[in-house]
Amino acid sequence: LIEASAGTGKTYTLENLVVRLLKERQDITIDNILMVTFTEKATSELKTRIQEKLLQEIRSAADGQDDGIIVQKIRDTLDAFDTASIYTIHGFCHTVLKDFAFENGSLFQNEVVDDAPIFDTLIKEQMRKVWPEVYGRHLTEMLHVAGFSTRKDKFLSLVVKIARRVFRPAVGDEIKPDTQDHSIEQIRSTIITQVMALKALVGIPPAFSDGFNQLNIHGSSKKSLMEKMVVPLETYLSQIDESSFALLDLLELIHKIQAVNSSGRKGIKCLLPDKWLKAGNNIQVCPNLEAIAERLEGLVEVLVQLTYYLAISAVKQLQADAARVKGQNGWISYDDMLSQVAAALHSDHSPGLIQALRAKFKIAFVDEFQDTDPVQWQIFKRLFLDHSAGSSENLLILIGDPKQAIYSFRGADVFAYLEARNEMERLAGIGGARLYSLAINWRSKPELVTAFNDLFCRNEWFPPYDQAGSFDIGYQGAGSPDETDLPAILAADRSQRPVLNVVDLRGPPSPRQAKPILARFIAREVRYLVDRGGIEIQAKNGEPRPLDFGDICILVRGKPDAFFLEPELTELAIPYSFYKKPGLFFSEEALYLSLVCHAVFDPGSTPDVKKALLTPFFAFTPNDLFAYETLPVSHPLKQLLFDWHDLARSRKWGLLFQSLMEDSGLLFREAES
């Protein structure tokens, strides 16, 4: 485990370790090394940096610094660099599913889809078809019990989220409370039986209330408990029988009882006295009190099951429906890639798959490991650390920084990282692992590093690294190299700005009103620093140069915040690039062309063709689509689609796109309009 803060050279360490392993171990080639990063952008950068490092090794060898065998191996590595296994975690899992389809029991090829619309469609279909059938005459009651009636959107959102990303039974997850596949009728029958048994214990009024009123306990407490618990319970039970039982009335009573507070206790526990007056214990005047409290506790337990019954059943049904639909259509989502690989590694047939992957990947690097989730950790742990799956001499290297765990909205879980760290520490104790930390920040001025150390070492942020618990994020102070060793220095700075600045935005009444003010401040500050800050940057072995707009990066919490900045930057003529700004490929025109291309790819697919016909290329209306199905194969429209298909297969792109514009009629319709 290599744990390090920002700017301490994690990626630099990774690329150097890769090259070092290639040089030092004869049994390792580039295709034996697995490198997993967090984003596609990171994989691209890592490939470039490792290639550059390999080229540096060859140039160094030209000066006589290496023997010929190693140089030849480096050259062979560069020639075979396309075989390097540098993936995102989803890319790695997708590759495993394709390359080891037999071992996984999966298709050789799947269409990657987004889970969101599939799950949204299926939950609505479940509401329409499954719920009325399963719950019948109790459906309205169940909707109230589950909180669906008052929080519909929140309920559905939670069910979909749990089904998509949280509950993974294939890797051992359980969901509580467990309904044990009992039907709603069985649970209601159990509740009615419990209520009738409770009614027998309470007896005919006012037996229970009279007995409770004689208890030798504090008068004011007794009066309050009588009003809030004893009398309401006695009254409710006296008015019901099996034929008149109403679940919602019972829930209302239980909620009132559970909300009672007395002498530091809450709910049903308040019924049982914990302090007696001087005369002492006289529990015998209310002989069934303990049995009544116990029966109420059991009733609450069953009611809790019922409260979550609809949600838990919906989650399980949703997962089963999604698996069925995706299996029928050959679809796979990014979440499926993870869960299917994890399930395969824990299945009865896993030894063969694990052996094959260990033979292929003798060394695995996982960069930005703090952005992992429990399933990803299970995959790497099973592959490289689990000796119950067979002895392993493979090397797993985790690289991360829990302070940078910011992707929980994508399912990342810093506690998965901390669990992995604890496992590494356990293994280190028996000689099975090693722990390293990188403590020198090569990216920032020493003054900035010191300022952050002072800030984050405070108790309000992180505990000291050596005092952090098993599931705490400890802060390890970073150091700085000599200024001459930094890749660049500030040759001049007359801005009169300290290294760390805090902007006071307490004036505006709301955060939204503060955002444009902050955006205006940032734009003006950028302009000031470039024009009048007197800042000069000097790269190592270079000449000083003035600060440029390209030296400045603005980080925002999310894309919506960037939209506040754009007009301010434009007004001050500050050039900028907006990373991943919606552009050409997010336009309607790109969508239309994509739909037509799908139809060209498979002219025999009626659904794809119908979608294409609704684009401006054809200008069909929804009412026209039925007529398409009745057209003979020889019809000019169908022949045109097959002609386009042939042009695409022949890679005659010029002719294809000219025909798309002209023969579809698009060009003429647009010219007329």
Coordinates of C-alpha atoms in Angstrom, one line a residue, residues 292-608:
I292 CA -47.7 -6.9 27.8
A293 CA -44.5 -5.0 27.3
E294 CA -42.8 -8.1 25.8
R295 CA -45.8 -8.7 23.5
L296 CA -45.7 -5.1 22.4
E297 CA -42.0 -5.4 21.6
G298 CA -42.7 -8.5 19.4
L299 CA -45.5 -6.7 17.7
V300 CA -43.2 -3.7 16.9
E301 CA -40.7 -6.2 15.4
V302 CA -43.3 -7.6 13.0
L303 CA -44.6 -4.1 12.1
V304 CA -41.1 -3.0 11.2
Q305 CA -40.9 -6.0 8.8
L306 CA -44.2 -4.8 7.3
T307 CA -43.1 -1.2 7.0
Y308 CA -40.2 -2.2 4.8
Y309 CA -41.9 -5.1 3.1
L310 CA -42.9 -3.1 0.0
A311 CA -39.5 -1.5 -0.5
I312 CA -37.5 -4.7 0.0
S313 CA -39.8 -6.7 -2.2
A314 CA -39.6 -4.0 -4.9
V315 CA -35.8 -4.0 -4.8
K316 CA -35.6 -7.8 -5.2
Q317 CA -38.3 -7.8 -7.9
L318 CA -36.5 -4.9 -9.7
Q319 CA -33.2 -6.7 -9.7
A320 CA -34.8 -9.9 -11.1
D321 CA -36.6 -8.0 -13.8
A322 CA -33.6 -6.0 -14.8
A323 CA -31.4 -9.2 -15.0
R324 CA -34.1 -10.8 -17.2
V325 CA -34.5 -7.9 -19.6
K326 CA -30.8 -7.3 -20.0
G327 CA -30.2 -11.1 -20.4
Q328 CA -32.8 -11.3 -23.1
N329 CA -31.4 -8.4 -25.0
G330 CA -27.7 -9.0 -24.5
W331 CA -27.3 -5.8 -22.5
I332 CA -24.8 -5.0 -19.8
S333 CA -24.4 -1.8 -17.7
Y334 CA -21.2 -0.5 -16.0
D335 CA -22.5 -1.7 -12.6
D336 CA -23.2 -5.1 -14.1
M337 CA -19.6 -5.4 -15.2
L338 CA -18.4 -5.1 -11.6
S339 CA -21.1 -7.3 -10.0
Q340 CA -20.8 -10.1 -12.7
V341 CA -17.0 -10.3 -12.3
A342 CA -17.3 -10.3 -8.5
A343 CA -20.0 -13.0 -8.6
A344 CA -17.9 -15.1 -11.0
L345 CA -14.9 -14.9 -8.7
H346 CA -17.0 -16.2 -5.8
S347 CA -18.9 -18.9 -7.8
D348 CA -18.4 -22.6 -7.7
H349 CA -16.4 -22.3 -10.9
S350 CA -14.2 -19.5 -9.7
P351 CA -10.9 -21.5 -9.3
G352 CA -10.4 -21.7 -13.0
L353 CA -11.0 -18.1 -13.7
I354 CA -8.8 -17.0 -10.7
Q355 CA -6.0 -19.2 -11.9
A356 CA -6.2 -17.8 -15.5
L357 CA -6.3 -14.2 -14.3
R358 CA -3.4 -14.7 -11.9
A359 CA -1.4 -16.4 -14.7
K360 CA -2.0 -13.4 -17.0
F361 CA -1.6 -10.6 -14.5
K362 CA 1.3 -11.3 -12.2
I363 CA 1.4 -7.7 -10.9
A364 CA -1.6 -5.4 -10.5
F365 CA -1.5 -1.6 -9.8
V366 CA -4.7 0.1 -8.6
D367 CA -4.3 3.9 -8.7
E368 CA -6.6 6.4 -7.0
F369 CA -7.8 3.5 -4.8
Q370 CA -9.6 5.8 -2.5
D371 CA -12.3 6.1 -5.2
T372 CA -13.0 2.4 -5.1
D373 CA -16.2 0.7 -3.7
P374 CA -16.7 -2.5 -1.7
V375 CA -17.3 -4.6 -4.8
Q376 CA -14.1 -3.4 -6.5
W377 CA -12.2 -4.2 -3.3
Q378 CA -13.7 -7.7 -3.2
I379 CA -12.6 -8.3 -6.8
F380 CA -8.9 -7.4 -6.1
K381 CA -8.9 -9.0 -2.7
R382 CA -10.3 -12.3 -4.1
L383 CA -7.9 -12.2 -7.1
F384 CA -4.6 -11.3 -5.4
L385 CA -4.9 -11.7 -1.6
D386 CA -7.3 -14.6 -1.0
H387 CA -5.2 -17.7 -0.5
S388 CA -8.3 -19.8 0.0
A389 CA -8.6 -19.6 -3.8
G390 CA -5.1 -21.1 -4.1
S391 CA -1.6 -20.0 -3.3
S392 CA -0.6 -16.8 -5.0
E393 CA 2.7 -15.1 -5.7
N394 CA 1.1 -12.2 -7.5
L395 CA 1.8 -8.7 -6.4
L396 CA -0.9 -6.2 -5.7
I397 CA 0.0 -2.5 -5.3
L398 CA -2.7 -0.1 -4.0
I399 CA -2.0 3.6 -4.4
G400 CA -4.3 6.2 -2.9
D401 CA -5.1 9.0 -0.5
P402 CA -8.3 8.8 1.6
K403 CA -8.4 12.6 1.9
Q404 CA -9.1 12.8 -1.8
A405 CA -12.2 10.5 -1.7
I406 CA -14.8 12.8 -3.3
Y407 CA -16.7 10.4 -5.6
S408 CA -19.3 8.9 -3.3
F409 CA -22.0 10.1 -5.7
R410 CA -20.6 7.6 -8.2
G411 CA -20.6 4.8 -5.6
A412 CA -17.1 5.2 -4.3
D413 CA -16.8 4.4 -0.6
V414 CA -13.9 5.6 1.5
F415 CA -14.6 2.9 4.0
A416 CA -13.8 0.3 1.4
Y417 CA -10.4 2.0 1.1
L418 CA -10.0 2.0 4.9
E419 CA -11.0 -1.7 5.1
A420 CA -8.3 -2.4 2.5
R421 CA -5.8 -0.4 4.4
N422 CA -6.6 -2.4 7.6
E423 CA -6.2 -5.6 5.7
M424 CA -2.8 -4.5 4.4
E425 CA -1.7 -3.5 7.9
R426 CA -2.8 -6.9 9.2
L427 CA -0.8 -8.6 6.5
A428 CA 2.2 -6.4 7.1
G429 CA 2.1 -7.6 10.7
I430 CA 2.8 -11.2 9.5
G431 CA 5.2 -10.2 6.7
G432 CA 2.6 -10.5 3.9
A433 CA 2.5 -6.8 2.9
R434 CA 4.4 -3.6 3.1
L435 CA 3.2 0.0 3.8
Y436 CA 4.8 3.0 2.3
S437 CA 4.0 6.7 2.4
L438 CA 5.1 9.6 0.2
A439 CA 5.7 12.7 2.3
I440 CA 7.3 15.2 0.0
N441 CA 5.1 17.6 -2.1
W442 CA 6.8 18.3 -5.4
R443 CA 3.9 20.4 -6.8
S444 CA 3.6 23.4 -4.5
K445 CA 5.5 26.2 -2.9
P446 CA 6.8 25.3 0.6
E447 CA 4.7 28.2 2.1
L448 CA 1.5 26.6 0.7
V449 CA 2.4 23.2 2.0
T450 CA 3.0 24.6 5.4
A451 CA -0.3 26.5 5.4
F452 CA -2.2 23.3 4.6
N453 CA -0.4 21.4 7.2
D454 CA -1.4 24.0 9.8
L455 CA -5.0 23.9 8.6
F456 CA -5.6 20.2 8.3
C457 CA -3.6 19.1 11.4
R458 CA -6.3 20.9 13.5
N459 CA -8.7 18.6 15.4
E460 CA -11.6 20.1 13.4
W461 CA -10.3 18.3 10.3
F462 CA -8.4 15.1 10.7
P463 CA -6.7 13.3 13.6
P464 CA -2.9 13.0 13.3
Y465 CA -1.9 10.1 11.1
D466 CA -0.4 8.1 14.0
Q467 CA -3.5 8.5 16.2
A468 CA -6.1 7.7 13.6
G469 CA -8.4 4.7 14.3
S470 CA -9.0 1.8 12.0
F471 CA -11.8 3.7 10.1
D472 CA -10.5 7.3 10.6
I473 CA -8.7 9.3 7.9
G474 CA -5.5 10.5 9.5
Y475 CA -3.6 13.6 8.2
Q476 CA 0.0 13.1 7.4
G477 CA 1.8 16.4 7.2
A478 CA 3.7 16.9 3.9
G479 CA 7.2 18.3 3.5
S480 CA 8.9 20.2 0.7
P481 CA 12.1 19.6 -1.1
D482 CA 14.7 22.3 -1.6
E483 CA 13.4 25.0 -3.8
T484 CA 16.1 24.2 -6.4
D485 CA 14.6 20.7 -6.7
L486 CA 11.1 21.9 -7.6
P487 CA 10.1 21.6 -11.3
A488 CA 9.3 25.4 -11.2
I489 CA 9.6 28.3 -8.8
L490 CA 8.0 31.7 -8.5
A491 CA 10.8 34.0 -9.6
A492 CA 8.9 37.1 -8.6
D493 CA 5.6 37.8 -6.8
R494 CA 4.4 41.4 -6.2
S495 CA 0.7 40.5 -5.9
Q496 CA 0.6 41.0 -2.1
R497 CA -1.5 37.9 -1.8
P498 CA -0.8 35.2 0.9
V499 CA -0.6 31.6 -0.1
L500 CA -4.0 30.7 1.3
N501 CA -6.9 33.1 0.9
V502 CA -10.5 32.8 2.2
V503 CA -13.3 34.9 0.7
D504 CA -16.1 36.1 3.1
L505 CA -19.4 35.5 1.4
R506 CA -21.7 35.9 4.5
G507 CA -23.4 39.0 3.1
P508 CA -25.8 37.4 0.5
P509 CA -28.8 35.8 2.2
S510 CA -28.5 32.5 0.3
P511 CA -25.8 30.4 -1.4
R512 CA -27.3 30.9 -4.8
Q513 CA -27.2 34.6 -4.5
A514 CA -23.5 34.3 -3.4
K515 CA -22.4 32.3 -6.4
P516 CA -22.5 35.2 -9.0
I517 CA -20.7 37.4 -6.5
L518 CA -18.0 34.8 -6.0
A519 CA -17.7 34.3 -9.8
R520 CA -17.2 38.0 -10.3
F521 CA -14.5 38.1 -7.6
I522 CA -12.7 35.1 -9.2
A523 CA -12.7 36.7 -12.7
R524 CA -11.4 40.0 -11.3
E525 CA -8.7 38.3 -9.2
V526 CA -7.5 36.3 -12.2
R527 CA -7.3 39.5 -14.3
Y528 CA -5.4 41.2 -11.5
L529 CA -2.9 38.4 -10.9
V530 CA -2.1 38.2 -14.7
D531 CA -2.0 42.0 -15.4
R532 CA -0.8 43.6 -12.2
G533 CA 0.3 40.8 -9.9
G534 CA 4.0 41.0 -10.9
I535 CA 4.2 37.2 -10.9
E536 CA 6.9 35.4 -12.8
I537 CA 7.4 31.7 -13.1
Q538 CA 10.7 30.0 -13.8
A539 CA 10.8 26.4 -14.9
K540 CA 13.8 24.4 -13.9
N541 CA 16.8 25.3 -16.1
G542 CA 14.5 27.9 -17.9
E543 CA 14.1 31.6 -18.1
P544 CA 11.5 33.6 -16.0
R545 CA 8.3 34.4 -17.7
P546 CA 5.2 36.3 -16.7
L547 CA 2.1 34.5 -15.3
D548 CA -0.3 33.5 -18.1
F549 CA -4.0 32.6 -18.1
G550 CA -3.0 29.0 -18.9
D551 CA -1.2 28.7 -15.6
I552 CA -4.5 29.2 -13.7
C553 CA -7.1 26.5 -12.9
I554 CA -10.5 27.1 -11.4
L555 CA -12.1 24.2 -9.6
V556 CA -15.9 24.1 -9.2
R557 CA -18.1 21.7 -7.2
G558 CA -20.2 20.8 -10.2
K559 CA -20.9 21.9 -13.8
P560 CA -23.8 24.2 -12.8
D561 CA -21.3 26.4 -10.8
A562 CA -19.2 26.8 -13.9
F563 CA -22.0 28.6 -15.7
F564 CA -21.8 31.5 -13.2
L565 CA -18.1 31.9 -14.2
E566 CA -18.4 32.0 -17.9
P567 CA -20.0 35.4 -18.4
E568 CA -17.7 37.0 -15.9
L569 CA -14.6 35.6 -17.6
T570 CA -15.9 36.6 -21.0
E571 CA -16.7 40.1 -19.9
L572 CA -13.0 40.6 -18.7
A573 CA -11.7 39.0 -21.9
I574 CA -10.1 36.1 -20.1
P575 CA -9.6 33.1 -22.4
Y576 CA -10.6 29.8 -20.8
S577 CA -11.5 26.1 -21.6
F578 CA -14.4 24.4 -19.9
Y579 CA -13.5 20.7 -19.4
K580 CA -16.3 18.4 -20.6
K581 CA -18.6 21.3 -21.5
P582 CA -21.6 20.1 -23.5
G583 CA -20.8 20.7 -27.1
L584 CA -21.2 19.2 -30.6
F585 CA -21.8 15.6 -29.5
F586 CA -24.5 16.6 -27.0
S587 CA -26.5 18.5 -29.7
E588 CA -29.8 17.4 -31.2
E589 CA -28.1 17.1 -34.6
A590 CA -25.6 14.6 -33.2
L591 CA -28.5 12.5 -31.7
Y592 CA -30.3 12.4 -35.1
L593 CA -27.1 11.3 -36.9
S594 CA -26.5 8.7 -34.2
L595 CA -30.0 7.2 -34.7
V596 CA -29.6 7.1 -38.5
C597 CA -26.2 5.4 -38.1
H598 CA -27.8 2.7 -35.9
A599 CA -30.3 2.1 -38.7
V600 CA -27.5 1.9 -41.3
F601 CA -25.6 -0.5 -39.1
D602 CA -28.6 -2.9 -39.0
P603 CA -31.3 -2.1 -41.6
G604 CA -33.2 -5.2 -40.5
S605 CA -33.8 -3.9 -37.0
T606 CA -37.3 -2.4 -37.1
P607 CA -36.9 -0.5 -33.8
D608 CA -33.7 1.2 -34.9

